[in-house]
Amino acid sequence: MKDITLKEIASKLGISITTVSKALKNYPDVSEKTKKAVIELAQKLHYTPNSFAVNLRTRESKTIGLIVPEVVHHFFSNVINAIIDEAEKNEYLVIILQSNETLALEKKQVELLINKRVDGILMSLSNESNNDDHIRAIIDRKIPFVMFDKISKLSKCSKVIIDDQKAAFSAVQHLIDNGCRKIAHIRGPLNPQNAIDRFIGYKKALEKNNIPFDSKLVYACESVTFQEGIDFAKQIVDEHPDVDGVFAITDLVAAGVLTYFNDNKVKVPQQVAVIGFSNWFISQVLTPKLSTVDQPSHSMGIEAFNLLLEEMNCHKVGKAFIPRTIELETTLITRESSIKI
Amino acid sequence: MKDITLKEIASKLGISITTVSKALKNYPDVSEKTKKAVIELAQKLHYTPNSFAVNLRTRESKTIGLIVPEVVHHFFSNVINAIIDEAEKNEYLVIILQSNETLALEKKQVELLINKRVDGILMSLSNESNNDDHIRAIIDRKIPFVMFDKISKLSKCSKVIIDDQKAAFSAVQHLIDNGCRKIAHIRGPLNPQNAIDRFIGYKKALEKNNIPFDSKLVYACESVTFQEGIDFAKQIVDEHPDVDGVFAITDLVAAGVLTYFNDNKVKVPQQVAVIGFSNWFISQVLTPKLSTVDQPSHSMGIEAFNLLLEEMNCHKVGKAFIPRTIELETTLITRESSIKI
DNA sequence: TTGTAGGCGTTATCAG
DNA sequence: CTGATAACGCCTACAA
């Protein structure tokens, strides 16, 4: 079953390609009769315009690219979910790629998307990335572009973020309010902005409460995994048996911490209170249920897509677009793992 | 910064478009000198072929479509992960869509992908779908097509599956081996093949062990959610306090069951043993750790893509392709939630 | 060794 | 109201 083209419809009806095209696009200057005949035949033959040809002429593909560090990740899969649905509502399709947290892959993927000539790009940076040349390449080429969650402050593009400092501050303040005085922080890698900001939030909360900062109580993940949570929990217990609170960069790591504590009879929250970040699904099924900070993944996806859409629409008509940054609210969620009293 | 075309390079060098094209494709019949000049200028200008034009000529887009019921789902996100990576290795990009378990959306999305003229389609059916006309449309149009996990037996296409009956049988047999005699089953919806097969596996295991089947012990999920696990656990306890084992269609539901049991002092596994299905990440962090059946999501994605690739390659050269079904092995994983002895 | 011509399928312009 | 023509950018058979 070969593809139907305008040409075929035209020849079957003995009219010109032009007229067929106009009839299908409901141009006013086609007789009702012709229009009807064309539409009927087109339906009968299941005609659909060849998108390759349409792309070539219109110079747009109604497709966007999305690069995330990982797909198997509660937060990102929720963002993806929102983006796909929002894009579909607006008649865009989404090509998804994952950088696996490496700069090399991310660069390659940006190139793939640029060469593919997607209409726009959404992206959350890998742990190794900053305002590197692949990012600047997107911006220089004026390809509509929005970063979300893991962003680089220096890039001149739209962004959708949360206030990581404030959110981390509230998490640590909560531990302090529950009597913690010696709080360890399992932070993310040194490069990503959000790991830096959460760390700063942690420090600020200590400072505000006159608790001396001790760099020995800060442990840095390399890959932010469950296993690292387990390993650092052990280190914390071994090196600082008097730690009474742990703030982990994300719930997955906190889950590792809880697992180690449970398996080794460290009482949570009585002996050590634990709080995570992001409000992953697992946080509510852990024992004890994990306190955390809710990060609005779904609205982040929606906002990011809509910012991109706005920019794509400007781009199409050659209008200038001024990048914006949208900051979304987070919510402290207190559960069993941190309530000592 | 507008796009560079062959035409521009040609005019800057004062030669023909054809020669530029040939030079870039390293044709033998271009002088070394010209070739060098062309390649240098192309690099300097960051020339990349316009993929819209290439698509139109070659009639392929190096893009495939992937439809899953849900993206926020441990099993599917693992499959997606594998497919994206495998596709990228083979220079294909992946457009992802989610049916949200509805037939209507799935139909629309199939249409979108067909109109987009993707080179192939990978799909896991929604709970409402069978060998419906949208599926037949794909096959009739000879679009390379592979179904995985949630398939329809009647469709004439390649498939990648597990033996759900056998896997479910082994899970229930395991419960029986651990002393369970009154085993409830929280099954999936009535339509999907895998829910049916797991149910059959459950029945067969009972039969094999001379345990009478009681339809009142079977509860059917509508949407296969965590909350349904909680709700059915309550029902089970209320209606059949002597149930001593529960086999849930998937770990997410089993997590709900454990949560309800934990919150209501039902001892697992002593009073009721619980086993799930799929080996989600959560299964290892639940308390007690959840027994389950490992379903090879990653290799399922890889196999599915490679089957599709094979079919796409045949399709390209007009060679016939005979659909195949690949069945992957599952593994029983026993953890705390089911070991009574 | 280089270039001309035609076509992939669609759409916009302009003339009839 | 209809249609011829050109163009989007690339590729390839064929001619020079």
XYZ file of C-alpha atoms (C1' of nucleotides) in Angstrom:
714
model
C 0.000 0.000 0.000
C 1.880 3.000 -1.232
C 1.434 6.521 -0.042
C -1.226 8.691 -1.553
C -0.098 12.057 -2.847
C -1.846 15.149 -4.069
C -0.691 14.240 -7.521
C -2.585 10.986 -7.513
C -5.768 12.540 -6.316
C -5.376 15.201 -8.950
C -4.872 12.761 -11.775
C -7.752 10.563 -10.669
C -10.048 13.554 -10.722
C -8.510 15.051 -13.799
C -7.698 18.317 -12.099
C -4.525 20.071 -11.083
C -2.447 19.445 -8.003
C -2.883 23.044 -7.001
C -6.623 22.748 -6.895
C -6.483 19.602 -4.849
C -4.178 21.258 -2.367
C -6.436 24.266 -2.081
C -9.562 22.180 -1.751
C -8.062 20.233 1.124
C -6.995 23.389 2.868
C -10.445 24.804 2.430
C -9.402 27.793 0.399
C -12.301 30.073 -0.459
C -11.525 30.122 -4.148
C -12.462 26.554 -4.976
C -15.955 25.608 -6.090
C -18.007 23.675 -3.626
C -18.359 20.891 -6.106
C -14.671 20.398 -6.678
C -13.977 20.758 -3.007
C -16.459 18.050 -2.190
C -15.109 15.662 -4.779
C -11.560 16.167 -3.607
C -12.339 15.757 0.048
C -14.327 12.631 -0.590
C -11.645 10.980 -2.623
C -8.960 12.021 -0.169
C -10.860 10.400 2.644
C -11.522 7.299 0.652
C -7.837 6.899 -0.104
C -6.800 7.846 3.442
C -4.718 10.686 2.195
C -2.464 12.379 4.704
C 0.018 15.050 3.736
C 3.580 13.855 3.511
C 5.112 15.420 6.569
C 8.586 15.344 5.074
C 7.463 17.619 2.289
C 5.508 19.830 4.643
C 8.519 20.140 6.920
C 10.687 21.120 4.022
C 8.351 23.831 2.871
C 7.281 25.234 6.192
C 10.692 24.826 7.778
C 9.232 23.411 10.913
C 8.674 19.877 12.100
C 6.256 20.314 14.966
C 8.714 18.282 16.969
C 10.762 19.292 19.969
C 13.728 17.654 21.619
C 13.994 16.896 25.315
C 17.248 15.959 27.028
C 17.241 14.763 30.625
C 20.025 13.211 32.664
C 18.047 9.985 33.171
C 14.681 8.590 32.257
C 14.533 6.054 35.060
C 14.152 8.673 37.727
C 11.027 9.569 39.609
C 11.369 13.306 39.260
C 12.350 13.354 35.607
C 9.796 10.812 34.515
C 7.136 13.038 36.009
C 8.486 16.027 34.137
C 8.589 13.986 30.939
C 5.039 12.884 31.503
C 3.874 16.484 31.745
C 5.889 17.654 28.765
C 4.698 14.890 26.461
C 1.077 15.524 27.307
C 1.334 19.279 27.074
C 3.184 19.026 23.787
C 0.591 16.683 22.364
C -2.188 19.099 23.300
C -0.369 21.689 21.268
C 0.295 19.338 18.385
C 3.947 18.840 19.045
C 5.745 15.540 19.341
C 8.702 14.996 21.636
C 11.997 13.272 20.941
C 13.564 12.200 24.212
C 17.242 11.640 24.900
C 19.165 10.976 28.076
C 22.649 12.208 28.804
C 23.316 9.647 31.521
C 24.764 12.565 33.464
C 27.698 12.938 31.089
C 28.772 16.025 29.210
C 30.021 14.037 26.233
C 26.701 12.380 25.537
C 24.820 15.583 26.135
C 26.927 17.404 23.562
C 26.376 14.713 21.020
C 22.653 14.760 21.644
C 22.379 18.499 21.286
C 24.077 18.114 17.946
C 21.679 15.366 16.938
C 18.718 17.560 17.772
C 20.096 20.594 16.008
C 20.807 18.566 12.897
C 17.349 17.067 13.136
C 16.083 20.641 13.073
C 13.637 20.258 15.910
C 11.580 23.381 16.501
C 12.837 23.767 20.045
C 14.805 22.123 22.819
C 14.015 21.481 26.486
C 16.820 20.402 28.717
C 17.946 19.596 32.204
C 21.723 19.588 32.472
C 23.922 16.656 33.340
C 26.084 16.777 36.431
C 29.087 17.583 34.298
C 27.577 20.435 32.316
C 27.607 24.180 32.581
C 27.274 26.999 30.139
C 29.453 25.035 27.736
C 29.732 25.591 24.020
C 27.003 23.105 23.114
C 24.584 25.201 25.141
C 25.824 28.380 23.602
C 25.502 26.781 20.176
C 21.776 26.349 20.726
C 21.369 29.901 21.891
C 23.573 31.377 19.184
C 21.550 29.651 16.518
C 18.473 31.160 18.056
C 16.837 27.791 18.503
C 14.019 28.158 21.029
C 15.416 26.723 24.227
C 14.321 26.310 27.827
C 16.274 24.799 30.709
C 14.578 23.335 33.733
C 15.632 22.102 37.150
C 19.310 21.561 36.482
C 20.269 24.796 34.809
C 23.333 26.911 34.322
C 22.934 30.373 35.745
C 25.095 31.942 33.075
C 23.107 30.792 30.067
C 20.946 33.423 28.435
C 17.760 31.435 28.005
C 14.447 30.830 29.701
C 14.493 28.684 32.829
C 12.046 26.928 35.094
C 13.405 26.305 38.529
C 12.714 26.085 42.208
C 14.491 28.001 44.928
C 16.792 25.202 46.032
C 18.431 27.274 48.733
C 15.151 28.194 50.331
C 13.777 24.672 50.041
C 16.906 23.118 51.556
C 16.871 25.751 54.265
C 13.330 24.798 55.219
C 14.230 21.111 55.345
C 17.179 21.690 57.665
C 15.276 24.207 59.754
C 12.658 21.527 60.213
C 15.274 19.100 61.522
C 16.530 21.759 63.905
C 13.012 22.504 65.070
C 12.767 18.844 65.918
C 15.759 18.982 68.163
C 18.602 18.066 65.828
C 21.891 19.776 66.608
C 24.434 17.751 64.725
C 23.160 17.442 61.192
C 24.984 15.675 58.388
C 24.366 16.557 54.766
C 24.701 14.092 51.936
C 25.056 16.465 49.053
C 25.161 16.008 45.301
C 28.239 16.365 43.124
C 30.198 19.599 43.261
C 29.265 20.982 39.880
C 25.474 21.096 39.506
C 23.812 24.311 40.549
C 21.039 22.637 42.480
C 23.475 20.592 44.578
C 25.381 23.775 45.331
C 22.232 25.648 46.253
C 20.908 22.918 48.493
C 24.252 22.848 50.238
C 24.128 26.612 50.717
C 20.601 26.295 52.109
C 21.894 23.724 54.578
C 24.697 26.025 55.695
C 22.432 29.000 56.020
C 20.024 27.108 58.233
C 22.846 26.065 60.550
C 24.144 29.595 60.659
C 20.757 31.083 61.381
C 20.456 28.751 64.363
C 23.984 29.281 65.619
C 25.042 25.751 64.903
C 28.656 25.635 63.815
C 29.225 24.343 60.294
C 31.483 21.313 60.159
C 32.702 20.309 56.711
C 33.366 16.791 57.988
C 29.635 16.302 58.224
C 29.188 16.894 54.518
C 29.392 13.898 52.194
C 29.316 14.306 48.439
C 27.660 11.793 46.144
C 29.206 11.047 42.837
C 26.184 9.580 41.124
C 23.376 10.237 43.593
C 22.319 6.625 43.976
C 20.528 4.466 46.498
C 23.768 2.623 47.175
C 25.579 5.831 47.998
C 22.893 6.506 50.573
C 23.637 3.174 52.196
C 27.388 3.715 52.107
C 27.305 7.226 53.510
C 24.872 6.203 56.239
C 27.438 3.679 57.373
C 30.212 6.261 57.246
C 28.144 8.712 59.212
C 27.415 6.212 61.954
C 31.028 5.080 62.087
C 32.661 8.472 61.983
C 30.123 10.553 63.856
C 27.988 8.361 66.098
C 26.497 11.464 67.668
C 24.928 12.785 64.474
C 21.234 13.287 65.162
C 19.970 14.411 61.776
C 20.618 13.740 58.094
C 19.582 15.889 55.162
C 19.976 14.032 51.858
C 20.104 15.657 48.437
C 17.259 13.504 47.187
C 14.810 10.858 48.358
C 16.605 8.047 46.580
C 19.694 8.671 48.678
C 17.579 9.125 51.794
C 16.032 5.725 51.052
C 19.513 4.236 51.143
C 20.132 5.951 54.456
C 16.918 4.620 55.951
C 17.666 1.151 54.661
C 21.066 1.125 56.311
C 19.708 2.557 59.543
C 16.857 0.031 59.636
C 19.160 -2.873 58.932
C 21.558 -1.731 61.650
C 19.123 -0.850 64.375
C 19.702 2.857 64.237
C 16.387 4.270 65.389
C 14.787 6.789 63.058
C 13.772 9.402 64.036
C 14.614 8.940 67.756
C 18.351 8.573 67.309
C 18.712 10.179 63.897
C 16.077 12.141 62.042
C 16.168 11.949 58.259
C 14.821 14.201 55.568
C 15.091 13.866 51.821
C 14.244 16.050 48.862
C 11.888 15.839 45.889
C 8.986 13.833 47.279
C 9.527 10.696 45.258
C 6.838 8.064 45.383
C 9.015 5.817 47.521
C 9.119 8.371 50.313
C 5.594 7.477 51.374
C 6.129 3.721 51.420
C 9.383 3.665 53.326
C 9.426 2.711 56.973
C 9.412 5.119 58.660
C 7.681 7.305 56.114
C 10.177 9.820 54.833
C 9.945 13.565 55.332
C 10.912 15.510 52.256
C 10.412 18.629 50.177
C 7.903 18.430 47.388
C 9.262 19.573 44.073
C 6.533 20.361 41.535
C 7.637 18.098 38.706
C 4.394 18.188 36.807
C 3.957 21.928 36.733
C 7.630 22.290 35.966
C 7.108 20.281 32.794
C 4.055 22.269 31.832
C 5.672 25.626 32.452
C 8.782 24.620 30.586
C 6.851 23.513 27.546
C 4.713 26.610 27.487
C 7.689 28.908 27.749
C 9.205 27.034 24.856
C 5.980 27.252 22.885
C 5.888 30.984 23.351
C 9.430 31.279 22.134
C 8.755 28.996 19.167
C 5.784 31.111 18.176
C 7.854 34.267 18.285
C 10.603 32.563 16.375
C 8.228 31.539 13.642
C 7.137 35.074 12.898
C 10.574 36.522 13.439
C 9.630 38.347 16.596
C 12.191 38.835 19.344
C 11.629 36.860 22.510
C 13.031 37.885 25.847
C 13.993 34.895 28.014
C 12.191 34.560 31.311
C 12.794 32.591 34.466
C 9.902 30.996 36.265
C 10.378 29.963 39.865
C 7.980 27.392 41.279
C 7.037 26.924 44.914
C 8.144 23.933 46.952
C 6.431 22.471 49.996
C 7.919 20.931 53.090
C 6.351 17.544 53.734
C 6.790 16.233 57.231
C 6.366 12.546 57.893
C 7.561 10.058 60.459
C 11.278 10.099 59.709
C 11.855 13.525 61.189
C 9.304 14.065 63.925
C 11.118 13.344 67.177
C 8.625 14.808 69.514
C 22.210 32.905 11.860
C 20.484 31.278 8.947
C 20.981 27.748 7.774
C 23.789 26.925 5.423
C 22.825 25.056 2.278
C 24.731 23.366 -0.468
C 23.705 26.203 -2.691
C 25.463 28.753 -0.551
C 28.645 26.798 -0.373
C 28.478 26.338 -4.112
C 28.015 29.974 -4.859
C 30.750 31.051 -2.459
C 33.148 28.736 -4.202
C 31.814 29.480 -7.648
C 31.049 25.838 -8.407
C 27.864 23.830 -8.850
C 25.655 22.412 -6.156
C 26.207 18.952 -7.531
C 29.928 19.168 -7.085
C 29.550 20.354 -3.539
C 27.196 17.514 -2.769
C 29.541 14.976 -4.274
C 32.564 16.422 -2.536
C 30.880 16.134 0.839
C 29.847 12.575 0.173
C 33.362 11.753 -0.865
C 32.529 10.722 -4.386
C 35.575 9.507 -6.327
C 34.929 11.747 -9.290
C 35.770 15.045 -7.637
C 39.257 16.469 -7.727
C 41.139 16.448 -4.475
C 41.528 20.155 -4.653
C 37.839 20.906 -5.008
C 36.993 18.340 -2.404
C 39.329 19.941 0.075
C 38.015 23.421 -0.552
C 34.428 22.282 -0.145
C 35.030 20.353 3.020
C 36.931 23.189 4.580
C 34.293 25.745 3.835
C 31.534 23.405 4.964
C 33.243 22.945 8.290
C 33.895 26.602 8.690
C 30.243 27.397 8.106
C 29.054 24.467 10.234
C 27.134 22.990 7.383
C 24.805 20.125 8.182
C 22.446 18.648 5.639
C 18.876 19.796 6.000
C 17.200 16.740 7.385
C 13.809 17.766 6.032
C 15.154 17.589 2.513
C 16.997 14.371 3.197
C 13.870 12.803 4.653
C 11.893 13.788 1.626
C 14.358 12.263 -0.782
C 15.195 9.122 1.103
C 11.678 8.614 2.411
C 12.933 7.832 5.845
C 13.364 9.925 8.946
C 15.609 7.814 11.117
C 12.993 8.283 13.788
C 10.780 5.719 15.443
C 7.676 6.111 17.562
C 7.159 4.511 20.940
C 3.796 4.299 22.657
C 3.540 3.099 26.243
C 0.616 3.170 28.637
C 2.475 5.384 31.090
C 5.861 6.993 31.409
C 5.790 7.324 35.179
C 6.056 3.616 35.753
C 9.079 1.702 36.900
C 8.826 -1.066 34.358
C 8.072 1.123 31.366
C 10.626 3.755 32.189
C 13.240 1.013 32.207
C 12.079 -0.216 28.833
C 12.128 3.338 27.507
C 15.617 3.791 28.845
C 16.840 0.752 26.942
C 15.035 1.651 23.735
C 16.318 5.222 23.643
C 19.899 4.117 24.170
C 19.733 1.260 21.705
C 18.088 3.483 19.123
C 20.712 6.146 19.566
C 23.472 3.607 19.039
C 21.851 2.770 15.739
C 21.327 6.396 14.817
C 17.622 6.494 15.399
C 15.748 8.995 17.502
C 12.650 8.120 19.484
C 9.369 9.978 19.755
C 7.556 8.917 22.910
C 3.837 9.025 23.558
C 1.681 7.707 26.360
C -1.811 6.343 25.985
C -2.688 6.773 29.636
C -4.190 3.303 29.341
C -6.943 4.484 27.026
C -7.840 3.171 23.610
C -8.944 6.570 22.347
C -5.622 8.244 23.014
C -3.714 5.280 21.688
C -5.609 5.414 18.403
C -4.958 9.086 18.041
C -1.289 8.589 18.740
C -0.918 5.808 16.224
C -2.411 8.156 13.688
C 0.006 10.895 14.689
C 2.946 8.577 14.228
C 1.740 7.245 10.902
C 1.194 10.759 9.615
C 4.583 11.726 10.903
C 5.934 8.885 8.798
C 8.179 7.443 11.450
C 10.272 4.544 10.183
C 8.804 2.130 12.701
C 6.615 1.835 15.772
C 7.158 0.144 19.117
C 4.208 -0.274 21.366
C 2.844 -1.701 24.551
C -0.943 -1.780 24.528
C -3.255 0.097 26.834
C -5.596 -1.807 29.098
C -8.445 -1.127 26.711
C -6.755 -2.248 23.522
C -6.710 -5.400 21.480
C -6.178 -6.196 17.864
C -8.246 -3.133 16.990
C -8.273 -1.331 13.679
C -5.543 1.126 14.615
C -3.226 -1.810 15.135
C -4.295 -3.404 11.915
C -3.788 -0.076 10.169
C -0.132 -0.146 11.110
C 0.300 -3.691 9.921
C -1.708 -3.210 6.734
C 0.444 -0.264 5.778
C 3.460 -2.450 6.287
C 4.982 -0.067 8.779
C 7.635 -1.940 10.758
C 6.012 -2.676 14.077
C 6.878 -4.530 17.268
C 4.716 -5.014 20.339
C 6.187 -5.690 23.744
C 4.905 -6.732 27.133
C 1.254 -5.813 26.681
C 0.474 -7.385 23.358
C -2.515 -8.732 21.500
C -2.130 -12.355 20.560
C -4.089 -11.970 17.358
C -1.941 -9.284 15.795
C 0.389 -10.442 13.058
C 3.543 -8.670 14.107
C 6.727 -9.267 16.042
C 6.443 -9.425 19.797
C 8.699 -9.427 22.815
C 7.120 -10.967 25.849
C 7.576 -13.019 28.946
C 5.669 -16.148 29.856
C 3.246 -14.514 32.261
C 1.475 -17.765 33.065
C 4.648 -19.519 33.997
C 5.963 -16.571 35.973
C 2.732 -16.170 37.902
C 2.639 -19.904 38.501
C 6.086 -19.796 40.058
C 5.106 -16.906 42.308
C 2.032 -18.683 43.620
C 3.831 -22.001 43.908
C 6.371 -20.187 46.046
C 3.625 -18.969 48.363
C 2.269 -22.498 48.606
C 5.727 -23.871 49.316
C 5.838 -21.473 52.204
C 2.701 -22.851 53.723
C 0.001 -20.668 52.219
C -3.305 -22.414 51.610
C -5.760 -19.606 51.149
C -4.279 -17.268 48.596
C -5.943 -14.141 47.295
C -5.062 -12.685 43.922
C -5.264 -9.001 43.117
C -5.396 -9.173 39.388
C -5.250 -6.544 36.666
C -8.187 -5.462 34.514
C -10.094 -8.086 32.560
C -8.899 -7.198 29.104
C -5.104 -7.138 28.980
C -3.448 -10.358 27.975
C -0.834 -10.245 30.692
C -3.443 -9.813 33.433
C -5.313 -12.777 32.007
C -2.196 -14.898 31.832
C -1.084 -14.087 35.337
C -4.524 -15.004 36.542
C -4.346 -18.298 34.682
C -0.938 -18.970 36.199
C -2.427 -18.345 39.627
C -5.253 -20.801 38.971
C -2.954 -23.429 37.587
C -0.735 -23.297 40.635
C -3.720 -23.792 42.915
C -4.955 -26.669 40.814
C -1.589 -28.351 40.709
C -1.540 -28.292 44.512
C -5.125 -29.376 44.958
C -6.197 -26.102 46.430
C -9.740 -25.268 45.411
C -10.107 -22.126 43.350
C -12.411 -19.564 44.900
C -13.427 -16.666 42.682
C -14.242 -14.596 45.753
C -10.542 -14.454 46.487
C -9.844 -12.696 43.213
C -9.959 -8.922 43.147
C -9.640 -6.980 39.904
C -7.900 -3.628 39.716
C -9.237 -0.999 37.416
C -6.155 1.130 37.125
C -3.494 -0.933 38.874
C -2.537 1.699 41.423
C -0.953 1.873 44.839
C -4.279 3.014 46.285
C -6.061 -0.031 44.898
C -3.519 -2.162 46.717
C -4.447 -0.445 49.950
C -8.172 -0.747 49.304
C -8.110 -4.398 48.329
C -5.886 -5.275 51.272
C -8.561 -3.867 53.528
C -11.260 -5.794 51.707
C -9.292 -8.980 51.931
C -8.787 -8.647 55.659
C -12.414 -7.735 56.210
C -13.975 -10.360 53.980
C -11.531 -13.217 54.412
C -9.604 -12.841 57.651
C -8.134 -16.291 57.145
C -6.345 -15.482 53.901
C -2.685 -16.371 54.382
C -1.176 -15.263 51.092
C -1.606 -12.511 48.511
C -0.341 -12.478 44.952
C -0.553 -9.014 43.405
C -0.430 -8.251 39.688
C 2.436 -5.844 40.182
C 4.746 -4.490 42.864
C 3.021 -1.136 43.015
C -0.169 -2.824 44.104
C 1.739 -5.099 46.456
C 3.263 -1.976 48.001
C -0.242 -0.770 48.753
C -1.040 -4.112 50.315
C 2.045 -4.010 52.522
C 1.301 -0.452 53.516
C -2.195 -1.352 54.638
C -1.020 -4.461 56.450
C 1.755 -2.566 58.214
C -0.543 0.232 59.248
C -3.095 -2.258 60.562
C -0.831 -4.645 62.386
C -1.312 -7.520 60.015
C 1.957 -9.413 60.296
C 3.755 -10.070 57.014
C 4.736 -12.766 56.302
C 3.657 -14.599 59.478
C -0.049 -13.967 59.119
C -0.157 -13.197 55.415
C 2.646 -13.713 52.925
C 2.788 -11.274 50.009
C 4.356 -11.495 46.596
C 4.328 -8.956 43.796
C 5.397 -8.956 40.181
C 7.950 -7.061 38.091
C 10.705 -6.353 40.592
C 10.234 -2.632 40.838
C 12.844 -0.658 42.687
C 10.483 -0.092 45.607
C 10.253 -3.800 46.282
C 13.686 -3.798 47.899
C 13.069 -0.807 50.157
C 9.698 -1.840 51.492
C 9.392 -3.278 54.974
C 9.349 -6.226 54.884
C 11.297 -6.464 51.644
C 8.941 -7.652 48.947
C 9.241 -10.950 47.116
C 8.494 -10.638 43.431
C 9.195 -11.903 39.936
C 11.879 -10.130 37.998
C 10.766 -9.021 34.578
C 13.665 -8.174 32.271
C 12.683 -4.638 31.283
C 16.048 -3.642 29.947
C 16.568 -6.590 27.659
C 12.952 -6.349 26.589
C 13.630 -2.844 25.303
C 16.777 -3.930 23.543
C 15.208 -6.947 21.908
C 12.184 -4.958 20.828
C 14.289 -2.285 19.201
C 16.490 -4.779 17.429
C 13.547 -6.710 16.064
C 12.178 -3.442 14.784
C 15.526 -2.507 13.290
C 15.674 -5.764 11.425
C 12.220 -5.205 10.050
C 13.030 -1.615 9.099
C 16.105 -2.771 7.231
C 14.096 -5.309 5.291
C 11.437 -2.743 4.608
C 13.965 -0.328 3.206
C 15.179 -2.740 0.570
C 11.757 -4.157 -0.105
C 12.545 -7.524 1.389
C 9.817 -9.508 3.111
C 10.112 -9.839 6.852
C 8.542 -12.627 8.833
C 7.383 -11.524 12.281
C 8.969 -13.270 15.226
C 8.117 -13.574 18.880
C 10.855 -13.434 21.453
C 10.137 -14.762 24.903
C 12.378 -13.615 27.737
C 13.088 -15.428 30.966
C 11.787 -14.241 34.323
C 13.274 -14.935 37.733
C 11.561 -15.537 41.025
C 13.007 -13.251 43.682
C 12.312 -14.286 47.218
C 12.605 -11.748 49.990
C 11.197 -11.269 53.448
C 7.548 -10.782 52.608
C 6.932 -14.400 51.689
C 9.319 -16.537 53.708
C 7.277 -17.853 56.618
C 9.649 -20.494 57.762
C 36.246 16.260 -13.506
C 32.224 19.169 -13.524
C 27.609 20.479 -14.313
C 22.641 20.105 -15.985
C 18.169 18.417 -15.256
C 14.650 16.249 -12.867
C 12.236 14.791 -8.984
C 10.874 13.775 -3.891
C 5.486 16.246 -2.191
C 3.823 20.358 -0.811
C 2.530 25.181 -1.000
C 2.560 30.194 -2.416
C 2.284 33.355 -6.157
C 0.478 34.854 -9.979
C -1.681 34.539 -14.482
C -5.486 32.953 -17.036
C -12.630 29.497 -10.004
C -8.498 26.899 -11.916
C -3.912 25.865 -13.042
C 0.981 26.612 -14.393
C 5.251 27.627 -12.277
C 8.654 27.992 -8.957
C 10.678 26.994 -4.734
C 11.985 24.461 -0.219
C 17.261 21.519 -0.131
C 19.153 17.440 -1.487
C 20.508 13.645 -4.479
C 21.593 11.075 -8.713
C 21.459 9.697 -13.658
C 23.216 11.436 -17.360
C 25.486 14.731 -20.384
C 29.313 17.641 -21.466
